[in-house]
Short mmCIF file of C-alpha atoms in Angstrom, two decimals:
data_model
loop_
_atom_site.label_atom_id
_atom_site.label_comp_id
_atom_site.label_asym_id
_atom_site.label_seq_id
_atom_site.Cartn_x
_atom_site.Cartn_y
_atom_site.Cartn_z
CA MET A 125 17.48 -6.59 -7.86
CA HIS A 126 17.39 -6.11 -11.58
CA ASN A 127 15.15 -5.83 -14.78
CA GLY A 128 12.70 -8.37 -15.25
CA PRO A 129 13.34 -11.44 -17.64
CA GLY A 130 13.02 -11.19 -21.28
CA SER A 131 10.67 -14.21 -21.34
CA ALA A 132 8.07 -12.06 -18.90
CA ALA A 133 7.99 -9.51 -21.76
CA GLU A 134 4.60 -10.93 -23.39
CA ALA A 135 3.09 -12.20 -19.99
CA ALA A 136 -0.25 -10.73 -18.80
CA PRO A 137 -0.72 -9.48 -15.39
CA GLU A 138 -3.10 -12.44 -14.45
CA GLU A 139 -0.55 -14.87 -15.69
CA GLU A 140 2.34 -13.24 -13.99
CA ALA A 141 0.19 -12.98 -10.75
CA ARG A 142 -0.58 -16.80 -10.72
CA ARG A 143 3.29 -17.67 -11.66
CA ILE A 144 4.59 -15.39 -8.78
CA GLY A 145 1.97 -17.26 -6.15
CA ALA A 146 3.38 -20.32 -7.49
CA HIS A 147 6.97 -19.27 -7.08
CA PHE A 148 6.28 -18.23 -3.61
CA ASP A 149 4.68 -21.52 -2.89
CA ARG A 150 8.04 -23.18 -3.61
CA ALA A 151 9.46 -21.23 -0.63
CA PRO A 152 12.42 -19.60 -2.34
CA ARG A 153 15.28 -18.28 -0.41
CA HIS A 154 14.95 -14.65 -1.85
CA PRO A 155 11.90 -12.86 -1.13
CA TRP A 156 11.72 -10.69 -4.19
CA GLU A 157 10.34 -11.69 -7.60
CA PRO A 158 9.86 -9.55 -10.63
CA ALA A 159 6.62 -9.44 -12.60
CA GLY A 160 6.71 -8.32 -16.35
CA ALA A 161 9.42 -6.60 -17.80
CA ASP A 162 10.59 -2.89 -18.94
CA ALA A 163 9.68 -4.05 -22.61
CA SER A 164 6.30 -5.51 -21.44
CA PRO A 165 3.30 -3.45 -22.49
CA TRP A 166 2.34 -3.57 -18.89
CA GLY A 167 5.83 -2.47 -17.61
CA LEU A 168 7.89 -4.12 -14.87
CA ALA A 169 6.85 -4.61 -10.99
CA TRP A 170 8.46 -6.17 -8.19
CA VAL A 171 6.84 -8.36 -5.65
CA CYS A 172 8.00 -9.45 -2.32
CA ARG A 173 6.49 -11.95 0.11
CA VAL A 174 5.92 -10.80 3.52
CA GLY A 175 7.45 -13.01 5.99
CA THR A 176 6.09 -16.75 5.59
CA GLY A 177 2.50 -15.74 5.40
CA ARG A 178 0.13 -15.85 2.33
CA VAL A 179 0.77 -11.98 1.98
CA LEU A 180 2.40 -10.27 -1.00
CA HIS A 181 3.76 -6.79 -1.45
CA VAL A 182 3.70 -5.13 -4.77
CA VAL A 183 6.16 -2.36 -5.75
CA GLY A 184 6.17 0.11 -8.86
CA ALA A 185 4.02 2.32 -10.57
CA SER A 186 3.52 0.51 -13.92
CA GLU A 187 0.37 -0.84 -15.12
CA MET A 188 1.67 -4.28 -14.25
CA ALA A 189 1.85 -3.01 -10.59
CA GLU A 190 -1.43 -1.80 -10.38
CA ARG A 191 -3.17 -4.81 -12.05
CA LEU A 192 -1.22 -7.08 -9.63
CA ARG A 193 -2.40 -4.99 -6.80
CA SER A 194 -6.11 -5.35 -7.85
CA LEU A 195 -5.67 -9.10 -8.82
CA TYR A 196 -4.12 -9.97 -5.21
CA GLY A 197 -6.07 -7.25 -3.30
CA ASP A 198 -9.64 -8.57 -4.54
CA GLY A 199 -9.05 -12.48 -4.37
CA THR A 200 -8.60 -13.12 -7.93
CA ILE A 201 -5.69 -15.25 -7.18
CA VAL A 202 -6.98 -17.60 -4.71
CA GLY A 203 -4.88 -18.25 -1.51
CA TRP A 204 -2.69 -14.97 -1.53
CA ARG A 205 -3.72 -11.45 -0.21
CA LEU A 206 -2.14 -7.96 -0.72
CA GLN A 207 -0.16 -6.22 2.00
CA PRO A 208 -1.93 -3.14 3.07
CA MET A 209 -0.56 0.17 1.86
CA ALA A 210 -1.45 3.65 2.84
CA PRO A 211 -3.98 5.15 -0.30
CA SER A 212 -1.65 8.46 -0.55
CA ARG A 213 1.12 8.47 -3.09
CA THR A 214 4.12 10.51 -2.12
CA PRO A 215 7.01 10.18 -4.83
CA LEU A 216 10.21 9.05 -3.78
CA GLU A 217 11.75 12.06 -4.87
CA ASP A 218 10.16 14.25 -2.26
CA TYR A 219 12.44 12.50 0.28
CA GLY A 220 15.74 13.07 -1.79
CA ALA A 221 16.74 16.14 -0.22
CA GLU A 222 16.67 14.84 3.30
CA PHE A 223 18.48 11.82 2.27
CA GLY A 224 21.02 13.89 0.75
CA ALA A 225 21.36 15.98 3.92
CA THR A 226 21.83 13.03 6.15
CA GLY A 227 23.80 11.47 3.88
CA GLN A 228 26.77 13.82 4.20
CA GLN A 229 27.82 11.38 7.10
CA ASP A 230 27.79 8.15 5.17
CA GLY A 231 29.26 9.86 1.68
CA GLY A 232 25.98 10.62 -0.41
CA SER A 233 22.42 9.59 -0.32
CA ARG A 234 22.96 6.06 0.79
CA GLY A 235 19.36 4.30 0.95
CA TYR A 236 17.56 6.73 -1.56
CA HIS A 237 19.45 5.47 -4.64
CA GLN A 238 19.23 1.84 -3.43
CA LEU A 239 15.59 2.22 -3.30
CA ARG A 240 15.23 3.98 -6.68
CA HIS A 241 17.38 1.20 -8.08
CA ALA A 242 15.17 -1.47 -6.70
CA GLY A 243 12.20 -0.17 -8.16
CA PHE A 244 10.36 1.94 -5.52
CA VAL A 245 8.57 4.82 -6.51
CA PHE A 246 6.41 5.99 -3.84
CA GLY A 247 7.26 6.41 -0.06
CA GLU A 248 4.24 4.51 1.07
CA GLU A 249 5.67 1.49 -0.69
CA VAL A 250 8.79 1.56 1.37
CA ALA A 251 6.88 2.10 4.45
CA ALA A 252 4.69 -0.90 3.75
CA CYS A 253 7.65 -3.08 2.96
CA PRO A 254 8.93 -5.41 5.63
CA ASP A 255 12.41 -5.04 6.96
CA GLU A 256 13.58 -8.45 5.96
CA ALA A 257 12.70 -7.68 2.23
CA LEU A 258 14.49 -4.20 2.38
CA LEU A 259 17.61 -5.92 3.96
CA LYS A 260 17.87 -8.25 0.69
CA ILE A 261 18.20 -5.20 -1.57
CA ARG A 262 21.94 -4.77 -2.50
CA ASN A 263 23.89 -2.27 -0.24
CA ILE A 264 21.02 -1.82 2.35
CA GLY A 265 22.25 -3.01 5.60
CA PRO A 266 21.14 -2.37 9.12
CA GLY A 267 22.46 1.06 9.29
CA THR A 268 20.88 1.99 5.97
CA LEU A 269 17.65 0.60 7.08
CA ARG A 270 17.39 2.58 10.04
CA LYS A 271 18.05 5.79 8.04
CA ILE A 272 15.25 4.68 5.65
CA ARG A 273 13.01 4.35 8.52
CA ARG A 274 13.75 7.39 10.10
CA ILE A 275 13.24 9.46 6.94
CA ILE A 276 10.16 7.49 5.47
CA GLY A 277 8.74 5.34 8.31
CA GLY A 278 7.73 1.83 8.66
CA PRO A 279 7.96 -0.99 9.26
CA PRO A 280 4.56 -2.36 8.92
CA ALA A 281 2.72 -3.42 11.87
CA PRO A 282 2.79 -7.56 12.72
CA SER A 283 -0.63 -9.19 12.29
CA ALA A 284 -2.71 -8.24 15.26
CA ARG A 285 -2.94 -10.87 17.80
CA VAL A 286 -5.10 -9.79 20.69
CA ALA A 287 -6.10 -11.84 23.48
CA ALA A 288 -9.16 -11.92 25.35
CA GLY A 289 -9.14 -9.33 28.23
CA ASP A 290 -6.31 -7.18 26.95
CA ASP A 291 -7.02 -3.53 27.52
CA LEU A 292 -6.32 -2.52 23.85
CA GLU A 293 -7.69 -0.49 21.13
CA PRO A 294 -10.05 -2.36 18.93
CA VAL A 295 -8.34 -4.32 16.00
CA PRO A 296 -10.43 -4.40 12.67
CA SER A 297 -11.83 -7.75 12.23
CA GLY A 298 -10.27 -8.15 8.73
CA GLN A 299 -6.90 -7.82 10.29
CA ILE A 300 -7.70 -10.61 12.76
CA LEU A 301 -9.02 -12.96 10.15
CA GLY A 302 -6.33 -12.15 7.82
CA GLY A 303 -3.66 -13.65 10.24
CA ARG A 304 -5.80 -16.43 11.57
CA LEU A 305 -7.59 -18.08 8.68
CA SER A 306 -5.43 -20.65 6.23
CA ALA A 307 -5.81 -19.85 2.50
CA SER A 308 -7.93 -22.96 2.17
CA THR A 309 -10.52 -21.78 4.63
CA ARG A 310 -10.76 -18.49 3.01
CA ALA A 311 -11.21 -20.12 -0.33
CA ARG A 312 -13.89 -22.45 0.78
CA TYR A 313 -15.92 -19.69 2.65
CA PRO A 314 -15.34 -16.36 1.09
CA GLU A 315 -18.80 -14.98 1.91
CA LEU A 316 -18.50 -16.05 5.66
CA VAL A 317 -15.09 -14.70 5.69
CA ARG A 318 -16.14 -11.33 4.44
CA GLY A 319 -19.04 -11.27 6.63
CA LEU A 320 -16.91 -11.74 9.66
CA ALA A 321 -14.43 -9.41 8.83
CA ALA A 322 -17.17 -6.81 8.52
CA SER A 323 -18.77 -7.77 11.64
CA HIS A 324 -16.65 -5.83 14.32
CA MET A 325 -16.81 -8.71 16.74
CA PRO A 326 -14.54 -8.95 19.41
CA PRO A 327 -11.10 -10.39 18.56
CA ALA A 328 -11.29 -13.27 20.90
CA ALA A 329 -14.73 -14.48 19.17
CA LEU A 330 -13.23 -13.96 15.78
CA ASP A 331 -10.10 -16.08 16.97
CA THR A 332 -12.34 -18.90 18.09
CA ILE A 333 -14.25 -19.02 14.99
CA ALA A 334 -11.12 -19.01 12.74
CA ARG A 335 -9.79 -21.84 14.65
CA SER A 336 -12.73 -23.88 14.62
CA LEU A 337 -12.89 -23.40 10.71
CA ASP A 338 -9.34 -24.01 10.35
CA ASN A 339 -9.64 -27.41 12.22
CA GLU A 340 -12.02 -28.85 9.62
CA THR A 341 -10.73 -31.34 7.27
CA PRO A 342 -11.02 -30.29 3.70
CA PRO A 343 -11.66 -33.09 1.03
CA PRO A 344 -8.76 -34.17 -0.84
CA PRO A 345 -8.33 -33.38 -4.63
CA GLU A 346 -9.72 -35.49 -7.08
CA PRO A 347 -7.12 -35.83 -9.87
CA LEU A 348 -9.81 -36.49 -12.49
CA VAL A 349 -11.50 -33.09 -11.63
CA ALA A 350 -8.14 -31.29 -11.67
CA LEU A 351 -7.19 -32.82 -15.22
CA LEU A 352 -10.43 -31.74 -16.83
CA LEU A 353 -10.18 -28.21 -15.47
CA GLU A 354 -6.64 -27.92 -16.80
CA THR A 355 -7.52 -29.45 -20.14
CA ALA A 356 -10.45 -26.99 -20.53
CA GLY A 357 -8.24 -24.16 -19.66
CA GLN A 358 -10.07 -23.11 -16.85
CA ALA A 359 -7.15 -21.77 -15.06
CA ARG A 360 -9.11 -19.72 -12.56
CA LEU A 361 -11.51 -22.47 -11.53
CA LEU A 362 -8.45 -24.80 -11.35
CA ASP A 363 -6.91 -22.05 -8.69
CA ILE A 364 -10.14 -22.26 -6.82
CA TYR A 365 -10.38 -26.02 -6.87
CA ARG A 366 -6.86 -26.79 -5.54
CA ALA A 367 -7.24 -23.95 -2.90
CA THR A 368 -10.50 -25.55 -1.47
CA HIS A 369 -9.07 -29.15 -2.06
CA PRO A 370 -5.24 -29.00 -0.70
CA GLU A 371 -3.05 -31.99 -0.92
CA GLN A 372 -3.09 -33.95 2.26
CA SER A 373 0.38 -34.29 4.08
CA PRO A 374 1.30 -37.94 4.47
CA GLN A 375 0.99 -39.05 7.80
#
């Protein structure tokens, strides 16, 4: 990972949030993408995609990072949501001594320096970051990853999938819905989705509702509508329109 591109120095957080969403829509091979730049008024942040889902994890303590968390977290960027992270903020430096103590076996504080160089500022960011993204950071291999997890914690739990009749602890409705509903469904029915997430209904019932909603065929996009919105500079409305009117796959 490296400093953000110079062309991003003037980009506002909302521009960067949309650009990054579009970037990950193209399914790049590398899971990390910089937002902003050190020279930007908002600073630099790093964003990774969590698996193949529509979930993004934001790393950094800059204003850019905080704004991106807000934009993805409150649904401003349609079709993407924020990776959950513990609300506490433990500076990465607090783990430095433990990395150094265990680093005597590998010749130094391996893991700690790699995380700092990659832009991590808080331990909670590391704990919430998926293994596959950490393994894409230079000089972090399976052994170093095990050391990081042992000291800081993680990885985040996978999306909850609870079958009817399983004798497990109740899972928050929001987690079930987040893993079940497509981006198009969430965009079409925001109030319904929020209501279901707050309902504490049984996971099996939520799963049935989610499947039914996702099986609906959304209307195809009308090119003229998209053109008019784009010409008028209504980027936010265009995002909503595209999310609720996805392109139809050829049969």
